[in-house]
Coordinates of N, CA and C in Angstrom, one line a residue:
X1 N 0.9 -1.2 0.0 CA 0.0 0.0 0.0 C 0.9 1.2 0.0
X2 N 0.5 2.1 -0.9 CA 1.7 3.1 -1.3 C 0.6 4.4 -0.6
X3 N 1.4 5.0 0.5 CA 1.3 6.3 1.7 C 1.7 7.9 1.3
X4 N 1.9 8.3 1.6 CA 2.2 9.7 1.7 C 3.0 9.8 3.0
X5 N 4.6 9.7 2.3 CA 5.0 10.1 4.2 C 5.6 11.5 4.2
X6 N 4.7 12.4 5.1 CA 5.6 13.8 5.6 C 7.1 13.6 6.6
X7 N 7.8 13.9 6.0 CA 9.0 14.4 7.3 C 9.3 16.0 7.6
X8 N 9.7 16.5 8.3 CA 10.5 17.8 8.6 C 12.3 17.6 8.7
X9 N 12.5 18.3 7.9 CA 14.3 17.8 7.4 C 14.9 19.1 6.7
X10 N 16.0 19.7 7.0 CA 16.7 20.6 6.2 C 16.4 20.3 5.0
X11 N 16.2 21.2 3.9 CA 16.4 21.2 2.7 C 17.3 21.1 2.0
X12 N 18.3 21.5 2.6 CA 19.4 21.1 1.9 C 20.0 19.5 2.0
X13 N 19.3 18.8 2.7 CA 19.2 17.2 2.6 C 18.3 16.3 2.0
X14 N 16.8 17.3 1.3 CA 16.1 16.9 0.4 C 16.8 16.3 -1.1
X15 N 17.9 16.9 -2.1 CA 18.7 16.3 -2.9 C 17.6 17.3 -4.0
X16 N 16.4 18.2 -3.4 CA 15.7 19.2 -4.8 C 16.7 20.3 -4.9
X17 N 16.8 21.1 -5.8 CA 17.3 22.0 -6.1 C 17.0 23.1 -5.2
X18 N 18.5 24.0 -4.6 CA 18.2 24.8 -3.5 C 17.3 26.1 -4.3
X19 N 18.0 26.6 -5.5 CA 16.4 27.6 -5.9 C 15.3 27.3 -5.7
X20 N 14.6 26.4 -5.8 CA 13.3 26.5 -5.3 C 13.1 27.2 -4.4
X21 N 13.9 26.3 -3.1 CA 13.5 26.6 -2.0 C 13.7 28.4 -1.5
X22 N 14.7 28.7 -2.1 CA 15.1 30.2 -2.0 C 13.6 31.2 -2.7
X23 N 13.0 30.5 -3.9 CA 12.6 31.3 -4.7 C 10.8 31.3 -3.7
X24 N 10.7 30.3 -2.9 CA 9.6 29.9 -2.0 C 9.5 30.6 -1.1
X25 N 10.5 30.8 -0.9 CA 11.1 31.9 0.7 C 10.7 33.3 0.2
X26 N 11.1 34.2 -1.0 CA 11.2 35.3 -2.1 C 9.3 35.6 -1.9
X27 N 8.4 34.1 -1.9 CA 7.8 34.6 -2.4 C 6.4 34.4 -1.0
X28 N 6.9 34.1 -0.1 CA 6.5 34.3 0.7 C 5.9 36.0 1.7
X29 N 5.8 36.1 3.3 CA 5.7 37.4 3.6 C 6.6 37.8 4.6
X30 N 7.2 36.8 4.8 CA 8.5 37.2 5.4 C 9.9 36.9 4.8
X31 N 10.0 36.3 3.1 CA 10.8 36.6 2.4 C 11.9 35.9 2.8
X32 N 13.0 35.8 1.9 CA 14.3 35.3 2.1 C 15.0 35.5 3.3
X33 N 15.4 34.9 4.5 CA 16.0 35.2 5.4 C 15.9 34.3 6.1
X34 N 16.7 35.1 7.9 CA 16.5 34.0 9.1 C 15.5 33.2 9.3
X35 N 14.3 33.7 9.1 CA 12.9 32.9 9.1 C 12.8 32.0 7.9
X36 N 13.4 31.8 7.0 CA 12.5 31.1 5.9 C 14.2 31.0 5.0
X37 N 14.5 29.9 5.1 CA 16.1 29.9 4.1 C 16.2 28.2 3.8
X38 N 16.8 27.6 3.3 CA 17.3 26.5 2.8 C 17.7 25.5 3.6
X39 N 18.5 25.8 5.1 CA 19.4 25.2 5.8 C 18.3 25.2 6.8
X40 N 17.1 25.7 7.0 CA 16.1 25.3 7.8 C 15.3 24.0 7.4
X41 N 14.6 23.3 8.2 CA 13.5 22.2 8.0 C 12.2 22.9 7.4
X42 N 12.1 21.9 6.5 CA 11.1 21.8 5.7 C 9.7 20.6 5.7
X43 N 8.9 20.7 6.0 CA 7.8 19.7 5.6 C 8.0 19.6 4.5
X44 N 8.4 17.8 4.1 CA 8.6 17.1 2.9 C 7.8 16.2 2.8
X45 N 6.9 16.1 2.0 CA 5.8 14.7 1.3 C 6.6 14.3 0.4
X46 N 6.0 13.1 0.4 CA 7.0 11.7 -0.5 C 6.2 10.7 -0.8
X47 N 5.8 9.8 -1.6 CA 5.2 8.7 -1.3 C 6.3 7.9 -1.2
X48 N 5.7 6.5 -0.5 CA 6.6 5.4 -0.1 C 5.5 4.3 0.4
X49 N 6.3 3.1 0.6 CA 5.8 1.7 1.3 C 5.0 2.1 2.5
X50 N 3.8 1.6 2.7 CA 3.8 1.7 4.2 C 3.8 0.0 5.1
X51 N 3.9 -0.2 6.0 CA 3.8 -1.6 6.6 C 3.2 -2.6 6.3
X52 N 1.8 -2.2 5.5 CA 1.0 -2.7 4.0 C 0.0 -3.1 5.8
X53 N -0.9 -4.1 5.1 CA -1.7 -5.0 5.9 C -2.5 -6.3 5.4
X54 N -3.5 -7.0 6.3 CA -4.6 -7.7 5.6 C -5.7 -7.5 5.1
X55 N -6.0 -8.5 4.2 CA -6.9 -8.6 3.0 C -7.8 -9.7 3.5
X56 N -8.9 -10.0 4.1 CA -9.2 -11.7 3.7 C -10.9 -11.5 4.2
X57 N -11.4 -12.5 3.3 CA -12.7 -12.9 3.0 C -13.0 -14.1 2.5
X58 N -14.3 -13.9 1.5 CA -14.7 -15.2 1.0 C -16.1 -14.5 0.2
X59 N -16.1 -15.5 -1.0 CA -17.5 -15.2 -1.7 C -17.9 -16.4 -2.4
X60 N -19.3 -16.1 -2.1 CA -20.2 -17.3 -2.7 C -21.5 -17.1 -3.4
X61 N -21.4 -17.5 -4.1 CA -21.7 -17.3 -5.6 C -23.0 -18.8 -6.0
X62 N -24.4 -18.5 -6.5 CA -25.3 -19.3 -6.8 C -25.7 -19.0 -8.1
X63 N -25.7 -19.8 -9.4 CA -26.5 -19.7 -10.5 C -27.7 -20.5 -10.5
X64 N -28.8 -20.0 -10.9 CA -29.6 -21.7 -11.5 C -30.7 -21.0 -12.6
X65 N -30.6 -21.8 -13.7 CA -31.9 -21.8 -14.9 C -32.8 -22.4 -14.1
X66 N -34.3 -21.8 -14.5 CA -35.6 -22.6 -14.1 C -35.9 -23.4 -15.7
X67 N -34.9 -23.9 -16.1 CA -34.8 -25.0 -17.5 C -35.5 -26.4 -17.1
X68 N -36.2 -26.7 -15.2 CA -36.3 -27.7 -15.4 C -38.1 -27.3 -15.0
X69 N -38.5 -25.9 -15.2 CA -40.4 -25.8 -15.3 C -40.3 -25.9 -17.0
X70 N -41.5 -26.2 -16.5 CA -42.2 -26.4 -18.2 C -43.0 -24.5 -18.5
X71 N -42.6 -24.3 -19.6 CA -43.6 -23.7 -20.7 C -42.6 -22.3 -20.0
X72 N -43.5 -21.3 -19.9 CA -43.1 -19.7 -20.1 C -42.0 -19.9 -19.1
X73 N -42.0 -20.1 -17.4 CA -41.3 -20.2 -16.6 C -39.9 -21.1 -16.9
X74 N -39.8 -21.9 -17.6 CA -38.2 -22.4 -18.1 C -37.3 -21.1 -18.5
X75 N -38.2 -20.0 -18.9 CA -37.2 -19.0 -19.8 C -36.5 -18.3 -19.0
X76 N -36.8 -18.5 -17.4 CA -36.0 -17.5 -16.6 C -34.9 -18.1 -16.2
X77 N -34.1 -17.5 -15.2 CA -32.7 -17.5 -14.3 C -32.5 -16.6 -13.3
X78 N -31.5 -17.0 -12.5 CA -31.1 -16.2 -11.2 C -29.7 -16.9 -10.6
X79 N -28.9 -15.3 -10.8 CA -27.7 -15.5 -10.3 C -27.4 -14.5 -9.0
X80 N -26.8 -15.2 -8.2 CA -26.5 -14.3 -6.6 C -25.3 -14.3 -6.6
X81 N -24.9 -13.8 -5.6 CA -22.9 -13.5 -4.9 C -23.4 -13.1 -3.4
X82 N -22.6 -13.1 -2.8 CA -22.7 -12.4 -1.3 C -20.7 -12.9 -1.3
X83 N -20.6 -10.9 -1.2 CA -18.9 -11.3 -0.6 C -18.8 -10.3 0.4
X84 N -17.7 -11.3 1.6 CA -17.3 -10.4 2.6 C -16.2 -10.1 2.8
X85 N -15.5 -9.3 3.0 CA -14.2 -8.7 3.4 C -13.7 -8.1 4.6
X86 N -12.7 -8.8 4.8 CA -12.6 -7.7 6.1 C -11.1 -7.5 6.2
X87 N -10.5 -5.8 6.1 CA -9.4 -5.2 5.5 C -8.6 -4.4 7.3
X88 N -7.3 -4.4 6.7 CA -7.0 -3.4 8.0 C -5.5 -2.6 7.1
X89 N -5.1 -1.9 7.2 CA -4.4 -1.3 6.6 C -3.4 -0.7 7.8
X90 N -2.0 -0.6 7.9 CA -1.2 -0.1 8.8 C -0.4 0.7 8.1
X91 N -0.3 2.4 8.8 CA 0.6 3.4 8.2 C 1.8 3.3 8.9
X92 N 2.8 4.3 8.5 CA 3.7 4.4 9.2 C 3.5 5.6 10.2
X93 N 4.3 5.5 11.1 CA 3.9 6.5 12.1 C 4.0 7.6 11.9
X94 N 5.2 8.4 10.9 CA 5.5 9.5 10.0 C 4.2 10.2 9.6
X95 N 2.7 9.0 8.9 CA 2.0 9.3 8.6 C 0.9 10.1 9.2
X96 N 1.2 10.2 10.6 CA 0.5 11.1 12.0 C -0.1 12.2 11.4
X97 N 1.3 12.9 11.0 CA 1.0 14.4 10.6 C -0.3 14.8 9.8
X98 N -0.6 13.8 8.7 CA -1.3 13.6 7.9 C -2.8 13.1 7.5
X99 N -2.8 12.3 8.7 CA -3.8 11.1 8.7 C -4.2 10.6 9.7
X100 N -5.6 11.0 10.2 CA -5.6 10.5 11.6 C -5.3 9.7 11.8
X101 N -5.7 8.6 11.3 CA -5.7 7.1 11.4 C -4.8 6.3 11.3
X102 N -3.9 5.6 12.1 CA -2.6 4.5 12.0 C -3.0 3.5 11.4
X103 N -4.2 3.1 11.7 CA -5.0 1.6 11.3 C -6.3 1.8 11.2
X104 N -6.8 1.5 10.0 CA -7.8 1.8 9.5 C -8.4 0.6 8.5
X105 N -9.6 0.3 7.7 CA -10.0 -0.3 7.0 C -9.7 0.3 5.3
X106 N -9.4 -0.6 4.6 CA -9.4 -0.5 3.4 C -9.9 0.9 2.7
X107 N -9.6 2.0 2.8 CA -11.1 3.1 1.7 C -11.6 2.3 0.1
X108 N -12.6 2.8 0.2 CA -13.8 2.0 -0.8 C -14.4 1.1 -0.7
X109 N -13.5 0.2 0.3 CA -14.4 -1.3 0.5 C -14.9 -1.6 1.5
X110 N -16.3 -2.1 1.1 CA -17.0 -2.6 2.0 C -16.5 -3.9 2.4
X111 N -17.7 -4.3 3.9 CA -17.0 -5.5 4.6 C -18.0 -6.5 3.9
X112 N -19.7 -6.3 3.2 CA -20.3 -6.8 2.8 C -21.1 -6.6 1.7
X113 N -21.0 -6.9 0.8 CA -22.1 -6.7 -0.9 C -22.5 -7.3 -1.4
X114 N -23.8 -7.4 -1.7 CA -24.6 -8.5 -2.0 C -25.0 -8.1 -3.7
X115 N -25.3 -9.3 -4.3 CA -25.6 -8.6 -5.6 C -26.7 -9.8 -5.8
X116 N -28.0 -9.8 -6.8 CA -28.6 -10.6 -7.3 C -29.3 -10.4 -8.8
X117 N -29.4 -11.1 -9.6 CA -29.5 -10.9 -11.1 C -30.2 -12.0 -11.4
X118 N -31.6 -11.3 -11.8 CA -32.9 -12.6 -12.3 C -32.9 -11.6 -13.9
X119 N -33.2 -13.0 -14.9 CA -32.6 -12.7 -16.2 C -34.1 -13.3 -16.8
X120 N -34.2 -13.1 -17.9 CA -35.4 -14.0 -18.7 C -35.1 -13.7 -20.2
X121 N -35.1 -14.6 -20.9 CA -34.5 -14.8 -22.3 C -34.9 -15.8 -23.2
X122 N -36.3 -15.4 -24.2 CA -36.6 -16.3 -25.2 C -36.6 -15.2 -26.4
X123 N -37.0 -16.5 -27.2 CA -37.3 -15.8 -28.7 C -36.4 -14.3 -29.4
X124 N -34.9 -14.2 -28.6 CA -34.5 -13.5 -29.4 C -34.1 -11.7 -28.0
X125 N -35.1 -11.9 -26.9 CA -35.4 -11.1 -26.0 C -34.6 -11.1 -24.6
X126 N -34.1 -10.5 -24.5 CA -33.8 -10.7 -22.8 C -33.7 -9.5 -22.0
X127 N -34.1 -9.7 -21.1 CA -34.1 -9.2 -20.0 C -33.3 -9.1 -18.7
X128 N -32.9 -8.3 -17.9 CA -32.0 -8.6 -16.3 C -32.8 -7.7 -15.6
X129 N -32.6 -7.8 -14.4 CA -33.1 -7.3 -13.4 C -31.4 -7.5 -12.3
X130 N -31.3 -5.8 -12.4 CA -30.1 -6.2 -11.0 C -30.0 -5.6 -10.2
X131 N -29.8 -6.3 -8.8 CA -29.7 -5.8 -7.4 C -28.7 -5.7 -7.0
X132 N -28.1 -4.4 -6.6 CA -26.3 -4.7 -6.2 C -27.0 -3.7 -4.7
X133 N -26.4 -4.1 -3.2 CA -26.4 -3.8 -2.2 C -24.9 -3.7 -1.0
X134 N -24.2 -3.1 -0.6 CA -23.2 -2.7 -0.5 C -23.1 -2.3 1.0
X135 N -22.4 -2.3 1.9 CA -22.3 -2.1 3.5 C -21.8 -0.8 3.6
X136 N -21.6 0.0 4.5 CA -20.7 1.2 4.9 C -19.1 0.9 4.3
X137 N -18.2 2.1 4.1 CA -17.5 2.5 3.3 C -16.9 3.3 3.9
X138 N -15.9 3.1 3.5 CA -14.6 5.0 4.3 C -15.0 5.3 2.6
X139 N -15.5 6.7 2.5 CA -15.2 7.5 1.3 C -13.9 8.5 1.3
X140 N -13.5 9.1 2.3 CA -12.9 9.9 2.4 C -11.8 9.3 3.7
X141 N -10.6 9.3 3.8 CA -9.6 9.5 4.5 C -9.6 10.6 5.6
X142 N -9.5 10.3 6.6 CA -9.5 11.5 7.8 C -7.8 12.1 7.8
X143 N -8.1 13.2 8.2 CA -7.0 13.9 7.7 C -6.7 14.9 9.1
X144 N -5.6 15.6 9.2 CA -5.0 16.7 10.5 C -6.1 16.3 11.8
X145 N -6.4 15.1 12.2 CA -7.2 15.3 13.0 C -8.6 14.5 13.3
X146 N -9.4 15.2 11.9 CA -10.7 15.1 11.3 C -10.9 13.3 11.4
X147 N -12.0 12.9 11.6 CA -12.4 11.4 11.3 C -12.8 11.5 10.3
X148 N -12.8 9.7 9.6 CA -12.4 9.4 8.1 C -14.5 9.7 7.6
X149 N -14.5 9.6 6.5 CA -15.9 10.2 6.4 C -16.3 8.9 5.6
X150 N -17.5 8.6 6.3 CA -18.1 7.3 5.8 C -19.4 7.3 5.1
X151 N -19.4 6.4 4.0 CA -20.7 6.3 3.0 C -21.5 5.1 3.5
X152 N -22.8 5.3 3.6 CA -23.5 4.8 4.4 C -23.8 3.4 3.1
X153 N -24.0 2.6 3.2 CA -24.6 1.4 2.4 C -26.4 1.8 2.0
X154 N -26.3 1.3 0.7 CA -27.1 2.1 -0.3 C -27.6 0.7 -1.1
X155 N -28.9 0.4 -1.6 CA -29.2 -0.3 -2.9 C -29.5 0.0 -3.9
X156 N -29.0 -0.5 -5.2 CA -28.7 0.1 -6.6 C -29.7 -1.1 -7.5
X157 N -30.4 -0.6 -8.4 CA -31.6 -1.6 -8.8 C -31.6 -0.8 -10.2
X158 N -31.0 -1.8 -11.3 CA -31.1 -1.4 -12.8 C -32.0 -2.5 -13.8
X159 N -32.3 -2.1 -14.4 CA -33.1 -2.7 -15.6 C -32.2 -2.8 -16.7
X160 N -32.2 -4.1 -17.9 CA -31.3 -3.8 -19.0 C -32.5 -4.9 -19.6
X161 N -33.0 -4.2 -20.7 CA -34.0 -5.0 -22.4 C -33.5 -5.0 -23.0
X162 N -33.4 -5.8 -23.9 CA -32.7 -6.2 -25.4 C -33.9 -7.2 -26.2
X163 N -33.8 -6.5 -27.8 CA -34.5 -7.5 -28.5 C -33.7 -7.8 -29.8
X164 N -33.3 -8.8 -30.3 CA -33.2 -8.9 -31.6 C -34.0 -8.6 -32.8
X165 N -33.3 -8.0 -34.2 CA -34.6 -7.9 -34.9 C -34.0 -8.0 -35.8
X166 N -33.4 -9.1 -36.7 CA -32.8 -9.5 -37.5 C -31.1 -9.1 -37.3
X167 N -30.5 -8.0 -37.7 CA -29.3 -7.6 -37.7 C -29.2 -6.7 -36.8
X168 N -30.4 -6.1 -36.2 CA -30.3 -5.1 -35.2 C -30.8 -5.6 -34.0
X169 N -30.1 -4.6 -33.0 CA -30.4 -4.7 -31.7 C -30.7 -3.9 -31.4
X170 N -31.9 -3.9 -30.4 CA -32.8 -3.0 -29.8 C -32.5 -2.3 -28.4
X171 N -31.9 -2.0 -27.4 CA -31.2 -2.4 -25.8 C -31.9 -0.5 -25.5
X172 N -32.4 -1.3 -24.0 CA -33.5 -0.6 -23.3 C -33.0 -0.7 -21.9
X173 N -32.1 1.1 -21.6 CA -31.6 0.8 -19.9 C -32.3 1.4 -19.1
X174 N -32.7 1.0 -17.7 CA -32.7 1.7 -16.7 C -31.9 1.8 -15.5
X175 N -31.4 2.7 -14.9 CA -29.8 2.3 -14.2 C -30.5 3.6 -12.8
X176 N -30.4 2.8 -11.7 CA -31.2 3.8 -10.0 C -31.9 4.0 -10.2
X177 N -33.1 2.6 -10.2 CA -34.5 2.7 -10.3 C -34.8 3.0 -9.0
X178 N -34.6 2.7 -7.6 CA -34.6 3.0 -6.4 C -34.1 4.5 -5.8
X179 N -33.2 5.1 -6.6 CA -33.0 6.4 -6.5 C -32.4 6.8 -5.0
X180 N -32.2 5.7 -4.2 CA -31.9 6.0 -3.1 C -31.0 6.8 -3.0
X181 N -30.8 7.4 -1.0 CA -30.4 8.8 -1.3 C -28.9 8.2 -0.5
X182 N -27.6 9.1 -1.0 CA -26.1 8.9 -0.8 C -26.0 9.9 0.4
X183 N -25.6 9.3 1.5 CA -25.4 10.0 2.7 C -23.9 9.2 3.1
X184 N -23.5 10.6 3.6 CA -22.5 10.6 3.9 C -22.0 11.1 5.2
X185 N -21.3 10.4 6.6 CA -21.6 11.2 7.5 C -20.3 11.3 8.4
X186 N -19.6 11.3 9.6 CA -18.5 11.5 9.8 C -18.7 12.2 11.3
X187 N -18.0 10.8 12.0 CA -17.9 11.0 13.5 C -16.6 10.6 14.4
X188 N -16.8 9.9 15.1 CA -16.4 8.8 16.4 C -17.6 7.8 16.9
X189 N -16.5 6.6 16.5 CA -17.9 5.6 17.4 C -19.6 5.9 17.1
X190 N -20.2 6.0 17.8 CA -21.9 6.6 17.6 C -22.3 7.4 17.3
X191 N -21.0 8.5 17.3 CA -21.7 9.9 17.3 C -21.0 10.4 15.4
X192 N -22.1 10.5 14.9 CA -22.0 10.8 13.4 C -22.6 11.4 13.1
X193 N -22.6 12.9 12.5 CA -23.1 13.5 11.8 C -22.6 13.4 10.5
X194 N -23.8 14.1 10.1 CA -24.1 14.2 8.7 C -22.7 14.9 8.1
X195 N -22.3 14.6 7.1 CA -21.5 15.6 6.2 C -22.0 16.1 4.9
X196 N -22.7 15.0 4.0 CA -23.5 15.6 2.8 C -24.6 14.5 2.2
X197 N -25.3 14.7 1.7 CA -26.6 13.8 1.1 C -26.5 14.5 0.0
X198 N -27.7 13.3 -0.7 CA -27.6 13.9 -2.0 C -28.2 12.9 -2.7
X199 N -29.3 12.8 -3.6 CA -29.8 12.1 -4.4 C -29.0 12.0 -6.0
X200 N -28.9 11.1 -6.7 CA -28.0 10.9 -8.2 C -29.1 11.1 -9.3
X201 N -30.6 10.4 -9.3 CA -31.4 11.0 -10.2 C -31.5 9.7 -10.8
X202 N -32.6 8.8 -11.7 CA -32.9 7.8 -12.6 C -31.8 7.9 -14.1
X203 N -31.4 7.2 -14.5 CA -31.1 7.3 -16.0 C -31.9 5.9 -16.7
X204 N -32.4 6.9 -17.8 CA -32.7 5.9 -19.0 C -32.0 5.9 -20.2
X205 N -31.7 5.1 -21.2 CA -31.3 5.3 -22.2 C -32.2 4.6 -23.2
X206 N -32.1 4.3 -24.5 CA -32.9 3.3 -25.6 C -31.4 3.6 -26.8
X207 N -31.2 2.6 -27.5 CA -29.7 2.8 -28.5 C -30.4 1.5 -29.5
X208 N -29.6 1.6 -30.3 CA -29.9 0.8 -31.2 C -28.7 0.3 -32.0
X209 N -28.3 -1.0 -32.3 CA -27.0 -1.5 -32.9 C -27.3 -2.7 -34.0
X210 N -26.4 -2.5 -34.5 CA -26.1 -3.9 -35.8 C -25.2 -4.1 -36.4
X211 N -25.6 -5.6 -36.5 CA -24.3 -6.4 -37.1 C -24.1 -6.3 -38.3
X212 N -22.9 -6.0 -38.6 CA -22.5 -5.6 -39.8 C -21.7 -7.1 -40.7
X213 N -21.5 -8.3 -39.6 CA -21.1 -9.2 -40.3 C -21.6 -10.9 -40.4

C-alpha cells in the first residue's frame, strides 16, 4: 500500500534544487532570510511503502436456470454473490501528521455486498433485473485530526431489455430505479453527523445497434 509520508528535514538534505526553496522563501511574507532559508526544516511529502496490511474474506456465488419448469417459466434465471471482506491497513507512524488514522479499514471497501441478477430470455429477448447492495465505506480518508468520512450502504436496482430484430439490436436501460439517497456522514464511534446527502437521479437510455457481419 503506497502512503504519503511527511518528514521535517533541512532542505538542503532533500537532494531538490536549493532555488526552489530560495525562490519559495522570495515569495512568501517574510521573504528570504532568518525565518525562511534552505538550511532550515522543511515539511517534505513523499510517497513510499507503508507496513502494508490484511486482506481476507470469502465469496459465494449461486446460479440456477428454471430450465427444469415447463412452458413460459423455463425462460428465466437467477444468479446471486454475497462477498465479505474484512481489510485493515497499517501506516507508518511518519504518517500522523497527515492522517488520523494509523490503522484503518481499506477506503472503498465494503465488509459486505450482495448482488442478485434474475434474467429471462426467449425468442431473441432478454431481459436482467439487478440488485447490487453494498455495506458502509470509508469515502474519504480522515486527515489533521478530522475522522475518516463514511458512505453509508445504499441499494442500486437497474433494468437492461434487449431484443433482436434481424441484424439489429434494440437495448432498453434503466440504471437507480430506487433512487436511493447517498449519505454521507463523519464522527467517532456513535456519534455521526451528517457531512453531505444527495440524491443521483434515474437514467434511462434506448440505443440501437447492428451487425455488420
Amino acid at each position: 500500500f503506497v502512503q504519503t509520508i511527511v518528514q521535517n528535514v533541512p532542505y538542503t538534505e532533500t537532494g531538490l534544487p536549493l532555488q526552489q526553496a530560495i525562490d519559495a522563501c522570495n515569495g512568501s511574507p517574510s521573504g528570504y532570510g532568518p525565518n525562511c532559508n534552505e538550511t532550515l526544516p522543511w515539511n517534505v511529502a513523499a510517497p513510499g511503502n507503508s507496513p502494508g496490511g490484511d486482506l481476507t474474506g470469502y465469496e459465494l456465488s449461486y446460479q440456477q436456470p428454471f430450465s427444469f419448469f415447463d412452458g413460459f417459466a423455463s425462460n428465466f434465471g437467477l444468479m446471486a454473490n454475497y462477498t465479505y471482506v474484512d481489510s485493515e491497513i497499517t501506516l507508518s507512524p511518519g504518517q500522523r501528521t497527515v492522517q488520523t488514522s494509523l490503522k484503518r479499514a481499506l477506503a472503498g471497501q465494503s465488509k459486505n455486498v450482495f448482488n442478485v441478477t434474475t434474467e429471462f430470455a426467449a425468442g431473441g429477448f432478454n431481459m436482467r433485473l439487478l440488485v447490487n447492495r453494498y455495506g458502509d465505506r470509508i469515502s474519504d480518508v480522515g486527515s489533521n485530526g478530522a475522522p475518516d468520512i463514511i458512505e453509508q450502504g445504499r441499494p442500486q436496482i437497474d433494468l437492461v431489455m434487449s431484443q433482436r430484430l434481424g441484424r439489429f439490436n434494440l437495448r432498453f436501460g434503466a440504471d437507480n430505479l430506487a433512487d436511493s439517497r447517498y449519505n454521507f456522514t463523519q464522527g467517532v464511534g456513535a456519534v455521526q453527523e451528517r457531512e453531505r446527502t444527495f440524491v443521483q437521479g434515474r437514467t434511462f437510455s434506448l440505443s440501437l445497434g447492428v451487425n455488420v457481419f
